[in-house]
Short mmCIF file of N, CA and C in Angstrom, two decimals:
data_model
loop_
_atom_site.label_atom_id
_atom_site.label_comp_id
_atom_site.label_asym_id
_atom_site.label_seq_id
_atom_site.Cartn_x
_atom_site.Cartn_y
_atom_site.Cartn_z
N UNK A 1 -44.92 -8.90 2.04
CA UNK A 1 -45.24 -7.54 2.44
C UNK A 1 -43.95 -6.75 2.53
N UNK A 2 -44.02 -5.52 2.18
CA UNK A 2 -42.86 -4.65 2.18
C UNK A 2 -42.92 -3.73 3.39
N UNK A 3 -41.79 -3.55 4.06
CA UNK A 3 -41.77 -2.76 5.30
C UNK A 3 -41.30 -1.33 5.08
N UNK A 4 -41.17 -0.91 3.84
CA UNK A 4 -40.73 0.45 3.58
C UNK A 4 -41.89 1.43 3.70
N UNK A 5 -41.55 2.60 4.25
CA UNK A 5 -42.55 3.64 4.36
C UNK A 5 -41.94 4.92 3.81
N UNK A 6 -42.60 5.51 2.89
CA UNK A 6 -42.11 6.75 2.33
C UNK A 6 -42.80 7.92 3.00
N UNK A 7 -41.99 8.96 3.22
CA UNK A 7 -42.57 10.14 3.83
C UNK A 7 -42.16 11.33 2.98
N UNK A 8 -43.13 12.12 2.62
CA UNK A 8 -42.87 13.30 1.83
C UNK A 8 -43.05 14.51 2.73
N UNK A 9 -42.14 15.45 2.58
CA UNK A 9 -42.21 16.65 3.39
C UNK A 9 -42.28 17.85 2.46
N UNK A 10 -43.32 18.59 2.62
CA UNK A 10 -43.49 19.78 1.80
C UNK A 10 -42.68 20.91 2.42
N UNK A 11 -41.93 21.62 1.59
CA UNK A 11 -41.14 22.74 2.09
C UNK A 11 -42.08 23.93 2.31
N UNK A 12 -42.31 24.20 3.56
CA UNK A 12 -43.18 25.33 3.90
C UNK A 12 -42.73 25.83 5.27
N UNK A 13 -41.94 26.90 5.32
CA UNK A 13 -41.40 27.39 6.59
C UNK A 13 -42.47 27.76 7.62
N UNK A 14 -43.65 28.08 7.19
CA UNK A 14 -44.71 28.43 8.14
C UNK A 14 -45.29 27.19 8.81
N UNK A 15 -45.28 26.04 8.10
CA UNK A 15 -45.88 24.83 8.65
C UNK A 15 -44.84 23.87 9.23
N UNK A 16 -43.60 23.93 8.73
CA UNK A 16 -42.57 22.99 9.16
C UNK A 16 -41.66 23.60 10.21
N UNK A 17 -41.24 22.76 11.12
CA UNK A 17 -40.26 23.19 12.11
C UNK A 17 -38.87 22.90 11.58
N UNK A 18 -37.88 23.68 12.01
CA UNK A 18 -36.49 23.44 11.61
C UNK A 18 -35.91 22.27 12.39
N UNK A 19 -34.73 21.85 12.01
CA UNK A 19 -34.06 20.76 12.72
C UNK A 19 -33.50 21.27 14.04
N UNK A 20 -33.41 20.38 15.00
CA UNK A 20 -32.86 20.74 16.31
C UNK A 20 -31.37 20.99 16.19
N UNK A 21 -30.91 22.03 16.85
CA UNK A 21 -29.47 22.27 16.93
C UNK A 21 -28.93 21.44 18.08
N UNK A 22 -27.65 21.12 18.01
CA UNK A 22 -27.04 20.24 19.01
C UNK A 22 -27.22 20.75 20.43
N UNK A 23 -27.08 22.04 20.62
CA UNK A 23 -27.21 22.59 21.99
C UNK A 23 -28.64 22.54 22.53
N UNK A 24 -29.61 22.19 21.67
CA UNK A 24 -31.00 22.09 22.12
C UNK A 24 -31.46 20.64 22.29
N UNK A 25 -30.52 19.68 22.12
CA UNK A 25 -30.86 18.28 22.34
C UNK A 25 -31.18 18.07 23.82
N UNK A 26 -32.06 17.13 24.14
CA UNK A 26 -32.27 16.77 25.56
C UNK A 26 -30.97 16.23 26.15
N UNK A 27 -30.83 16.34 27.47
CA UNK A 27 -29.58 15.95 28.14
C UNK A 27 -29.22 14.49 27.89
N UNK A 28 -30.21 13.59 27.93
CA UNK A 28 -29.89 12.17 27.74
C UNK A 28 -29.42 11.88 26.30
N UNK A 29 -29.90 12.63 25.32
CA UNK A 29 -29.45 12.47 23.94
C UNK A 29 -28.04 13.04 23.79
N UNK A 30 -27.78 14.18 24.43
CA UNK A 30 -26.44 14.76 24.39
C UNK A 30 -25.41 13.80 25.01
N UNK A 31 -25.79 13.19 26.15
CA UNK A 31 -24.88 12.24 26.81
C UNK A 31 -24.61 11.04 25.90
N UNK A 32 -25.65 10.51 25.26
CA UNK A 32 -25.49 9.39 24.34
C UNK A 32 -24.62 9.78 23.15
N UNK A 33 -24.83 10.98 22.63
CA UNK A 33 -24.03 11.47 21.49
C UNK A 33 -22.56 11.55 21.88
N UNK A 34 -22.28 12.08 23.07
CA UNK A 34 -20.89 12.20 23.52
C UNK A 34 -20.22 10.83 23.69
N UNK A 35 -20.98 9.87 24.20
CA UNK A 35 -20.45 8.50 24.35
C UNK A 35 -20.14 7.92 22.97
N UNK A 36 -21.04 8.13 22.03
CA UNK A 36 -20.84 7.59 20.67
C UNK A 36 -19.63 8.24 19.99
N UNK A 37 -19.45 9.53 20.18
CA UNK A 37 -18.30 10.23 19.60
C UNK A 37 -17.01 9.69 20.20
N UNK A 38 -17.00 9.51 21.53
CA UNK A 38 -15.80 9.00 22.20
C UNK A 38 -15.48 7.58 21.74
N UNK A 39 -16.50 6.73 21.60
CA UNK A 39 -16.29 5.36 21.11
C UNK A 39 -15.73 5.37 19.69
N UNK A 40 -16.24 6.25 18.85
CA UNK A 40 -15.75 6.34 17.47
C UNK A 40 -14.29 6.79 17.45
N UNK A 41 -13.93 7.76 18.29
CA UNK A 41 -12.55 8.23 18.36
C UNK A 41 -11.62 7.12 18.83
N UNK A 42 -12.04 6.35 19.84
CA UNK A 42 -11.24 5.23 20.34
C UNK A 42 -11.07 4.16 19.26
N UNK A 43 -12.14 3.87 18.53
CA UNK A 43 -12.08 2.90 17.44
C UNK A 43 -11.08 3.35 16.38
N UNK A 44 -11.12 4.63 16.01
CA UNK A 44 -10.22 5.15 14.98
C UNK A 44 -8.78 5.13 15.46
N UNK A 45 -8.53 5.43 16.76
CA UNK A 45 -7.17 5.36 17.31
C UNK A 45 -6.65 3.93 17.29
N UNK A 46 -7.49 2.98 17.68
CA UNK A 46 -7.09 1.57 17.69
C UNK A 46 -6.82 1.09 16.27
N UNK A 47 -7.64 1.50 15.33
CA UNK A 47 -7.44 1.13 13.94
C UNK A 47 -6.12 1.71 13.43
N UNK A 48 -5.82 2.96 13.77
CA UNK A 48 -4.58 3.60 13.36
C UNK A 48 -3.37 2.87 13.95
N UNK A 49 -3.48 2.42 15.20
CA UNK A 49 -2.38 1.68 15.84
C UNK A 49 -2.19 0.31 15.21
N UNK A 50 -3.17 -0.18 14.50
CA UNK A 50 -3.10 -1.50 13.86
C UNK A 50 -2.65 -1.43 12.40
N UNK A 51 -2.28 -0.24 11.96
CA UNK A 51 -1.90 -0.07 10.55
C UNK A 51 -0.38 -0.06 10.40
N UNK A 52 0.10 -0.81 9.42
CA UNK A 52 1.50 -0.75 9.01
C UNK A 52 1.58 0.34 7.95
N UNK A 53 2.42 1.34 8.19
CA UNK A 53 2.55 2.46 7.26
C UNK A 53 3.99 2.49 6.76
N UNK A 54 4.13 2.32 5.46
CA UNK A 54 5.47 2.20 4.89
C UNK A 54 5.51 2.87 3.53
N UNK A 55 6.69 3.36 3.17
CA UNK A 55 6.85 4.00 1.87
C UNK A 55 6.95 2.92 0.79
N UNK A 56 6.24 3.15 -0.29
CA UNK A 56 6.14 2.19 -1.38
C UNK A 56 6.71 2.80 -2.66
N UNK A 57 7.50 2.03 -3.37
CA UNK A 57 8.07 2.48 -4.65
C UNK A 57 7.68 1.52 -5.75
N UNK A 58 7.78 2.01 -6.98
CA UNK A 58 7.49 1.17 -8.15
C UNK A 58 8.10 1.84 -9.38
N UNK A 59 8.70 1.05 -10.23
CA UNK A 59 9.12 1.54 -11.54
C UNK A 59 7.89 1.51 -12.42
N UNK A 60 7.36 2.69 -12.70
CA UNK A 60 6.08 2.76 -13.41
C UNK A 60 6.21 2.15 -14.80
N UNK A 61 5.30 1.25 -15.17
CA UNK A 61 5.42 0.55 -16.45
C UNK A 61 5.32 1.45 -17.68
N UNK A 62 4.69 2.60 -17.57
CA UNK A 62 4.52 3.46 -18.75
C UNK A 62 5.80 4.18 -19.14
N UNK A 63 6.58 4.63 -18.14
CA UNK A 63 7.79 5.41 -18.46
C UNK A 63 9.03 4.94 -17.70
N UNK A 64 8.90 3.90 -16.90
CA UNK A 64 10.01 3.32 -16.12
C UNK A 64 10.60 4.29 -15.10
N UNK A 65 9.86 5.34 -14.76
CA UNK A 65 10.32 6.26 -13.71
C UNK A 65 9.92 5.71 -12.36
N UNK A 66 10.76 5.97 -11.37
CA UNK A 66 10.48 5.50 -10.02
C UNK A 66 9.44 6.42 -9.38
N UNK A 67 8.31 5.85 -9.00
CA UNK A 67 7.25 6.62 -8.33
C UNK A 67 7.12 6.09 -6.91
N UNK A 68 6.59 6.93 -6.03
CA UNK A 68 6.41 6.49 -4.66
C UNK A 68 5.04 6.89 -4.13
N UNK A 69 4.64 6.20 -3.09
CA UNK A 69 3.36 6.46 -2.43
C UNK A 69 3.49 5.95 -1.00
N UNK A 70 2.54 6.29 -0.18
CA UNK A 70 2.50 5.78 1.20
C UNK A 70 1.51 4.62 1.23
N UNK A 71 2.00 3.49 1.68
CA UNK A 71 1.17 2.30 1.76
C UNK A 71 0.72 2.11 3.20
N UNK A 72 -0.59 2.02 3.41
CA UNK A 72 -1.15 1.76 4.73
C UNK A 72 -1.97 0.48 4.65
N UNK A 73 -1.54 -0.51 5.44
CA UNK A 73 -2.17 -1.83 5.40
C UNK A 73 -2.43 -2.28 6.83
N UNK A 74 -3.62 -2.82 7.09
CA UNK A 74 -3.93 -3.35 8.41
C UNK A 74 -3.01 -4.53 8.71
N UNK A 75 -2.56 -4.61 9.95
CA UNK A 75 -1.57 -5.61 10.35
C UNK A 75 -1.99 -7.05 10.07
N UNK A 76 -3.28 -7.34 10.02
CA UNK A 76 -3.75 -8.71 9.83
C UNK A 76 -3.93 -9.09 8.36
N UNK A 77 -3.75 -8.13 7.44
CA UNK A 77 -3.83 -8.46 6.01
C UNK A 77 -2.61 -9.28 5.64
N UNK A 78 -2.78 -10.18 4.69
CA UNK A 78 -1.66 -11.01 4.26
C UNK A 78 -0.78 -10.22 3.29
N UNK A 79 0.40 -10.75 3.03
CA UNK A 79 1.29 -10.13 2.05
C UNK A 79 0.62 -10.09 0.69
N UNK A 80 -0.12 -11.13 0.36
CA UNK A 80 -0.84 -11.18 -0.93
C UNK A 80 -1.87 -10.04 -0.99
N UNK A 81 -2.61 -9.83 0.09
CA UNK A 81 -3.60 -8.74 0.13
C UNK A 81 -2.91 -7.38 0.09
N UNK A 82 -1.77 -7.26 0.78
CA UNK A 82 -1.02 -6.01 0.79
C UNK A 82 -0.50 -5.68 -0.61
N UNK A 83 -0.13 -6.72 -1.36
CA UNK A 83 0.33 -6.52 -2.74
C UNK A 83 -0.80 -5.94 -3.59
N UNK A 84 -2.00 -6.45 -3.40
CA UNK A 84 -3.15 -5.92 -4.15
C UNK A 84 -3.44 -4.47 -3.75
N UNK A 85 -3.34 -4.16 -2.46
CA UNK A 85 -3.56 -2.78 -2.00
C UNK A 85 -2.50 -1.86 -2.59
N UNK A 86 -1.23 -2.31 -2.63
CA UNK A 86 -0.16 -1.51 -3.22
C UNK A 86 -0.42 -1.27 -4.71
N UNK A 87 -0.83 -2.32 -5.38
CA UNK A 87 -1.16 -2.28 -6.82
C UNK A 87 -2.25 -1.24 -7.08
N UNK A 88 -3.28 -1.23 -6.24
CA UNK A 88 -4.38 -0.28 -6.40
C UNK A 88 -3.95 1.13 -5.99
N UNK A 89 -3.12 1.24 -4.95
CA UNK A 89 -2.64 2.54 -4.48
C UNK A 89 -1.87 3.25 -5.59
N UNK A 90 -1.10 2.49 -6.36
CA UNK A 90 -0.32 3.06 -7.44
C UNK A 90 -1.12 3.22 -8.73
N UNK A 91 -2.37 2.78 -8.72
CA UNK A 91 -3.25 2.93 -9.88
C UNK A 91 -2.87 2.04 -11.05
N UNK A 92 -2.24 0.92 -10.78
CA UNK A 92 -1.78 0.05 -11.86
C UNK A 92 -2.91 -0.77 -12.48
N UNK A 93 -4.04 -0.90 -11.80
CA UNK A 93 -5.15 -1.65 -12.38
C UNK A 93 -5.70 -0.94 -13.61
N UNK A 94 -5.39 0.33 -13.76
CA UNK A 94 -5.85 1.11 -14.91
C UNK A 94 -4.85 1.06 -16.06
N UNK A 95 -3.72 0.41 -15.87
CA UNK A 95 -2.62 0.49 -16.83
C UNK A 95 -2.32 -0.82 -17.58
N UNK A 96 -3.22 -1.77 -17.52
CA UNK A 96 -3.04 -3.04 -18.22
C UNK A 96 -1.79 -3.78 -17.73
N UNK A 97 -1.57 -3.76 -16.44
CA UNK A 97 -0.54 -4.58 -15.81
C UNK A 97 -1.27 -5.54 -14.89
N UNK A 98 -1.29 -6.81 -15.23
CA UNK A 98 -2.01 -7.76 -14.38
C UNK A 98 -1.37 -7.88 -12.99
N UNK A 99 -2.18 -8.03 -11.99
CA UNK A 99 -1.71 -8.18 -10.61
C UNK A 99 -0.78 -9.38 -10.49
N UNK A 100 -1.00 -10.41 -11.27
CA UNK A 100 -0.18 -11.62 -11.21
C UNK A 100 1.28 -11.36 -11.58
N UNK A 101 1.56 -10.23 -12.24
CA UNK A 101 2.93 -9.90 -12.63
C UNK A 101 3.62 -9.00 -11.60
N UNK A 102 2.98 -8.81 -10.44
CA UNK A 102 3.50 -7.91 -9.42
C UNK A 102 3.77 -8.63 -8.11
N UNK A 103 4.77 -8.14 -7.38
CA UNK A 103 5.03 -8.63 -6.02
C UNK A 103 5.73 -7.54 -5.23
N UNK A 104 5.64 -7.63 -3.92
CA UNK A 104 6.33 -6.69 -3.04
C UNK A 104 7.66 -7.29 -2.61
N UNK A 105 8.71 -6.45 -2.63
CA UNK A 105 10.02 -6.85 -2.13
C UNK A 105 10.54 -5.76 -1.20
N UNK A 106 11.41 -6.16 -0.29
CA UNK A 106 12.03 -5.21 0.63
C UNK A 106 13.04 -4.39 -0.16
N UNK A 107 13.04 -3.07 0.06
CA UNK A 107 13.79 -2.14 -0.78
C UNK A 107 14.41 -1.05 0.08
N UNK A 108 15.58 -0.58 -0.31
CA UNK A 108 16.24 0.55 0.34
C UNK A 108 16.36 1.67 -0.68
N UNK A 109 15.57 2.71 -0.51
CA UNK A 109 15.54 3.81 -1.47
C UNK A 109 16.88 4.53 -1.54
N UNK A 110 17.52 4.76 -0.41
CA UNK A 110 18.76 5.54 -0.37
C UNK A 110 19.84 4.90 -1.25
N UNK A 111 20.00 3.60 -1.12
CA UNK A 111 21.00 2.88 -1.91
C UNK A 111 20.42 2.27 -3.20
N UNK A 112 19.13 2.49 -3.43
CA UNK A 112 18.42 1.89 -4.56
C UNK A 112 18.72 0.40 -4.61
N UNK A 113 18.54 -0.23 -3.47
CA UNK A 113 18.95 -1.62 -3.28
C UNK A 113 17.76 -2.52 -2.99
N UNK A 114 17.71 -3.65 -3.69
CA UNK A 114 16.71 -4.67 -3.39
C UNK A 114 17.26 -5.50 -2.24
N UNK A 115 16.56 -5.51 -1.12
CA UNK A 115 17.08 -6.16 0.08
C UNK A 115 16.75 -7.65 0.14
N UNK A 116 15.50 -7.98 -0.13
CA UNK A 116 15.09 -9.39 -0.13
C UNK A 116 13.69 -9.52 -0.69
N UNK A 117 13.39 -10.73 -1.16
CA UNK A 117 12.03 -11.04 -1.59
C UNK A 117 11.38 -11.91 -0.52
N UNK A 118 10.10 -12.14 -0.65
CA UNK A 118 9.34 -12.82 0.40
C UNK A 118 8.71 -14.12 -0.09
N UNK A 119 9.48 -14.96 -0.79
CA UNK A 119 8.94 -16.23 -1.28
C UNK A 119 8.42 -17.08 -0.13
N UNK A 120 7.26 -17.67 -0.32
CA UNK A 120 6.68 -18.54 0.69
C UNK A 120 5.99 -17.82 1.83
N UNK A 121 5.99 -16.49 1.82
CA UNK A 121 5.39 -15.70 2.90
C UNK A 121 4.12 -14.99 2.45
N UNK A 122 3.61 -15.33 1.28
CA UNK A 122 2.46 -14.63 0.71
C UNK A 122 1.21 -14.68 1.59
N UNK A 123 1.07 -15.74 2.38
CA UNK A 123 -0.11 -15.87 3.24
C UNK A 123 0.16 -15.48 4.69
N UNK A 124 1.34 -14.95 4.97
CA UNK A 124 1.67 -14.47 6.31
C UNK A 124 1.07 -13.08 6.52
N UNK A 125 0.71 -12.73 7.75
CA UNK A 125 0.24 -11.35 8.01
C UNK A 125 1.36 -10.36 7.69
N UNK A 126 1.01 -9.21 7.16
CA UNK A 126 2.00 -8.21 6.77
C UNK A 126 2.82 -7.76 7.98
N UNK A 127 2.21 -7.75 9.17
CA UNK A 127 2.96 -7.35 10.37
C UNK A 127 4.11 -8.31 10.64
N UNK A 128 3.92 -9.60 10.37
CA UNK A 128 5.00 -10.58 10.55
C UNK A 128 6.07 -10.41 9.48
N UNK A 129 5.65 -10.18 8.24
CA UNK A 129 6.58 -10.00 7.14
C UNK A 129 7.47 -8.78 7.37
N UNK A 130 6.88 -7.69 7.87
CA UNK A 130 7.61 -6.44 8.07
C UNK A 130 8.33 -6.38 9.42
N UNK A 131 8.09 -7.36 10.28
CA UNK A 131 8.76 -7.36 11.58
C UNK A 131 8.05 -6.54 12.64
N UNK A 132 6.74 -6.38 12.53
CA UNK A 132 5.97 -5.65 13.54
C UNK A 132 5.19 -4.50 12.94
N UNK A 133 4.33 -3.91 13.77
CA UNK A 133 3.50 -2.79 13.35
C UNK A 133 4.21 -1.49 13.75
N UNK A 134 4.48 -0.66 12.75
CA UNK A 134 5.13 0.62 13.01
C UNK A 134 4.55 1.67 12.07
N UNK A 135 4.83 2.90 12.40
CA UNK A 135 4.46 3.99 11.51
C UNK A 135 5.67 4.45 10.71
N UNK A 136 6.87 4.06 11.16
CA UNK A 136 8.11 4.38 10.45
C UNK A 136 8.97 3.12 10.43
N UNK A 137 9.40 2.73 9.24
CA UNK A 137 10.28 1.58 9.07
C UNK A 137 11.62 2.09 8.55
N UNK A 138 12.70 1.35 8.83
CA UNK A 138 14.02 1.77 8.32
C UNK A 138 14.32 1.14 6.96
N UNK A 139 13.29 0.68 6.30
CA UNK A 139 13.37 0.17 4.93
C UNK A 139 12.07 0.50 4.23
N UNK A 140 12.01 0.22 2.95
CA UNK A 140 10.82 0.53 2.15
C UNK A 140 10.37 -0.75 1.45
N UNK A 141 9.31 -0.64 0.68
CA UNK A 141 8.86 -1.73 -0.17
C UNK A 141 8.87 -1.27 -1.61
N UNK A 142 9.14 -2.19 -2.51
CA UNK A 142 9.10 -1.92 -3.94
C UNK A 142 8.10 -2.88 -4.55
N UNK A 143 7.17 -2.35 -5.33
CA UNK A 143 6.27 -3.22 -6.08
C UNK A 143 7.01 -3.56 -7.37
N UNK A 144 7.51 -4.77 -7.43
CA UNK A 144 8.29 -5.22 -8.58
C UNK A 144 7.33 -5.77 -9.63
N UNK A 145 7.58 -5.41 -10.89
CA UNK A 145 6.74 -5.87 -11.99
C UNK A 145 7.63 -6.66 -12.95
N UNK A 146 7.22 -7.87 -13.24
CA UNK A 146 7.99 -8.69 -14.19
C UNK A 146 7.28 -8.69 -15.53
N UNK A 147 8.01 -9.11 -16.55
CA UNK A 147 7.41 -9.26 -17.86
C UNK A 147 6.67 -10.58 -17.91
N UNK A 148 5.73 -10.68 -18.84
CA UNK A 148 4.87 -11.87 -18.95
C UNK A 148 5.68 -13.16 -19.06
N UNK A 149 6.79 -13.13 -19.81
CA UNK A 149 7.57 -14.34 -20.05
C UNK A 149 8.70 -14.56 -19.03
N UNK A 150 8.79 -13.71 -18.03
CA UNK A 150 9.84 -13.84 -17.02
C UNK A 150 9.31 -14.49 -15.75
N UNK A 151 10.24 -14.96 -14.92
CA UNK A 151 9.91 -15.44 -13.58
C UNK A 151 10.58 -14.49 -12.60
N UNK A 152 9.96 -14.34 -11.44
CA UNK A 152 10.58 -13.51 -10.41
C UNK A 152 11.84 -14.18 -9.90
N UNK A 153 12.89 -13.39 -9.68
CA UNK A 153 14.11 -13.91 -9.08
C UNK A 153 13.97 -13.85 -7.58
N UNK A 154 14.64 -14.75 -6.89
CA UNK A 154 14.63 -14.73 -5.44
C UNK A 154 15.78 -13.86 -4.97
N UNK A 155 15.47 -12.89 -4.11
CA UNK A 155 16.49 -12.02 -3.53
C UNK A 155 16.70 -12.47 -2.09
N UNK A 156 17.88 -13.01 -1.80
CA UNK A 156 18.18 -13.50 -0.46
C UNK A 156 18.73 -12.35 0.39
N UNK A 157 18.45 -12.43 1.69
CA UNK A 157 18.97 -11.45 2.64
C UNK A 157 20.50 -11.45 2.56
N UNK A 158 21.09 -10.28 2.56
CA UNK A 158 22.55 -10.18 2.55
C UNK A 158 23.16 -10.10 1.17
N UNK A 159 22.35 -10.02 0.14
CA UNK A 159 22.88 -9.90 -1.21
C UNK A 159 23.33 -8.48 -1.50
N UNK A 160 23.80 -8.29 -2.74
CA UNK A 160 24.30 -6.99 -3.16
C UNK A 160 23.55 -6.58 -4.43
N UNK A 161 23.17 -5.31 -4.48
CA UNK A 161 22.52 -4.76 -5.66
C UNK A 161 23.51 -3.84 -6.35
N UNK A 162 23.73 -4.08 -7.64
CA UNK A 162 24.63 -3.22 -8.42
C UNK A 162 23.91 -2.74 -9.66
N UNK A 163 24.41 -1.63 -10.19
CA UNK A 163 23.88 -1.12 -11.46
C UNK A 163 24.88 -1.49 -12.54
N UNK A 164 24.39 -2.15 -13.57
CA UNK A 164 25.24 -2.56 -14.68
C UNK A 164 24.86 -1.79 -15.93
N UNK A 165 25.86 -1.44 -16.72
CA UNK A 165 25.66 -0.74 -17.98
C UNK A 165 26.19 -1.62 -19.10
N UNK A 166 25.42 -1.76 -20.15
CA UNK A 166 25.87 -2.50 -21.32
C UNK A 166 26.56 -1.50 -22.25
N UNK A 167 27.84 -1.76 -22.53
CA UNK A 167 28.64 -0.84 -23.32
C UNK A 167 28.93 -1.48 -24.68
N UNK A 168 28.63 -0.76 -25.73
CA UNK A 168 28.96 -1.20 -27.09
C UNK A 168 30.23 -0.46 -27.49
N UNK A 169 31.37 -1.19 -27.47
CA UNK A 169 32.66 -0.56 -27.75
C UNK A 169 32.78 -0.11 -29.20
N UNK A 170 32.22 -0.88 -30.10
CA UNK A 170 32.31 -0.51 -31.52
C UNK A 170 31.47 0.73 -31.82
N UNK A 171 30.24 0.74 -31.32
CA UNK A 171 29.34 1.86 -31.58
C UNK A 171 29.55 3.01 -30.61
N UNK A 172 30.41 2.80 -29.61
CA UNK A 172 30.70 3.79 -28.57
C UNK A 172 29.44 4.33 -27.92
N UNK A 173 28.54 3.39 -27.56
CA UNK A 173 27.30 3.77 -26.87
C UNK A 173 27.19 2.99 -25.57
N UNK A 174 26.37 3.52 -24.70
CA UNK A 174 26.15 2.87 -23.41
C UNK A 174 24.65 2.87 -23.13
N UNK A 175 24.13 1.72 -22.71
CA UNK A 175 22.70 1.61 -22.42
C UNK A 175 22.40 2.21 -21.05
N UNK A 176 21.12 2.36 -20.75
CA UNK A 176 20.72 2.80 -19.43
C UNK A 176 21.10 1.74 -18.40
N UNK A 177 21.21 2.15 -17.17
CA UNK A 177 21.60 1.23 -16.10
C UNK A 177 20.53 0.16 -15.89
N UNK A 178 20.99 -1.04 -15.61
CA UNK A 178 20.13 -2.16 -15.28
C UNK A 178 20.48 -2.58 -13.87
N UNK A 179 19.48 -2.72 -13.00
CA UNK A 179 19.74 -3.15 -11.63
C UNK A 179 19.89 -4.66 -11.60
N UNK A 180 21.01 -5.10 -11.03
CA UNK A 180 21.30 -6.53 -10.94
C UNK A 180 21.51 -6.87 -9.47
N UNK A 181 20.85 -7.91 -9.03
CA UNK A 181 20.95 -8.35 -7.64
C UNK A 181 21.75 -9.64 -7.62
N UNK A 182 22.75 -9.70 -6.76
CA UNK A 182 23.54 -10.93 -6.65
C UNK A 182 23.75 -11.29 -5.19
N UNK A 183 24.09 -12.53 -4.99
CA UNK A 183 24.38 -13.04 -3.65
C UNK A 183 25.79 -13.59 -3.67
N UNK A 184 26.40 -13.74 -2.53
CA UNK A 184 27.79 -14.21 -2.47
C UNK A 184 27.96 -15.60 -3.10
N UNK A 185 26.89 -16.36 -3.20
CA UNK A 185 26.98 -17.70 -3.78
C UNK A 185 26.79 -17.68 -5.30
N UNK A 186 26.45 -16.53 -5.89
CA UNK A 186 26.23 -16.43 -7.33
C UNK A 186 27.56 -16.45 -8.09
N UNK A 187 27.50 -16.98 -9.29
CA UNK A 187 28.68 -16.98 -10.17
C UNK A 187 28.50 -15.89 -11.21
N UNK A 188 29.54 -15.65 -12.00
CA UNK A 188 29.46 -14.64 -13.08
C UNK A 188 28.39 -15.07 -14.08
N UNK A 189 28.26 -16.35 -14.32
CA UNK A 189 27.23 -16.86 -15.24
C UNK A 189 25.83 -16.52 -14.72
N UNK A 190 25.64 -16.60 -13.39
CA UNK A 190 24.35 -16.24 -12.81
C UNK A 190 24.04 -14.76 -13.05
N UNK A 191 25.05 -13.91 -12.97
CA UNK A 191 24.83 -12.47 -13.14
C UNK A 191 24.49 -12.11 -14.58
N UNK A 192 25.03 -12.83 -15.55
CA UNK A 192 24.79 -12.48 -16.95
C UNK A 192 23.42 -12.95 -17.43
N UNK A 193 22.74 -13.75 -16.67
CA UNK A 193 21.41 -14.24 -17.08
C UNK A 193 20.42 -13.40 -16.40
#
């Protein structure tokens, strides 16, 4: 048996009554409405206090320009889930870039510096990865995209990010800058790879 009931209402202002306006609600309904509104406002405030809000950057795969967005993630979401939210926030699912080729890394926009990667922390809550729940962080996140045949490099805390230019002395040309991340334990051979 089906429990649905359909009701048809003929539009006829002479036969139909209008809807009740809020100021004409009975007192007990008004009181209930006010309680429900207050509960909804409290829920929204609590939800807002539980959100990690951080600036997100990405070198867009179509033109390699640096784009930014505001990333808002609930504190209990994992880093893996936050990566997917960042991926969707930047609209990359529409651009033929698989999510598996993306990861979030700690980034400093002012110095254009990669601060660290989060290997082994993919299943940690984002609030733990970021060091707490805040609305303003003194660092940013970068959605890093690797090529299909590459592996992600590990960026250790305390490393240095430099911009390198490939110069062709014979042709007297210079390539665009390439961001290279190194650590004090790296050798020159590590930097050239």
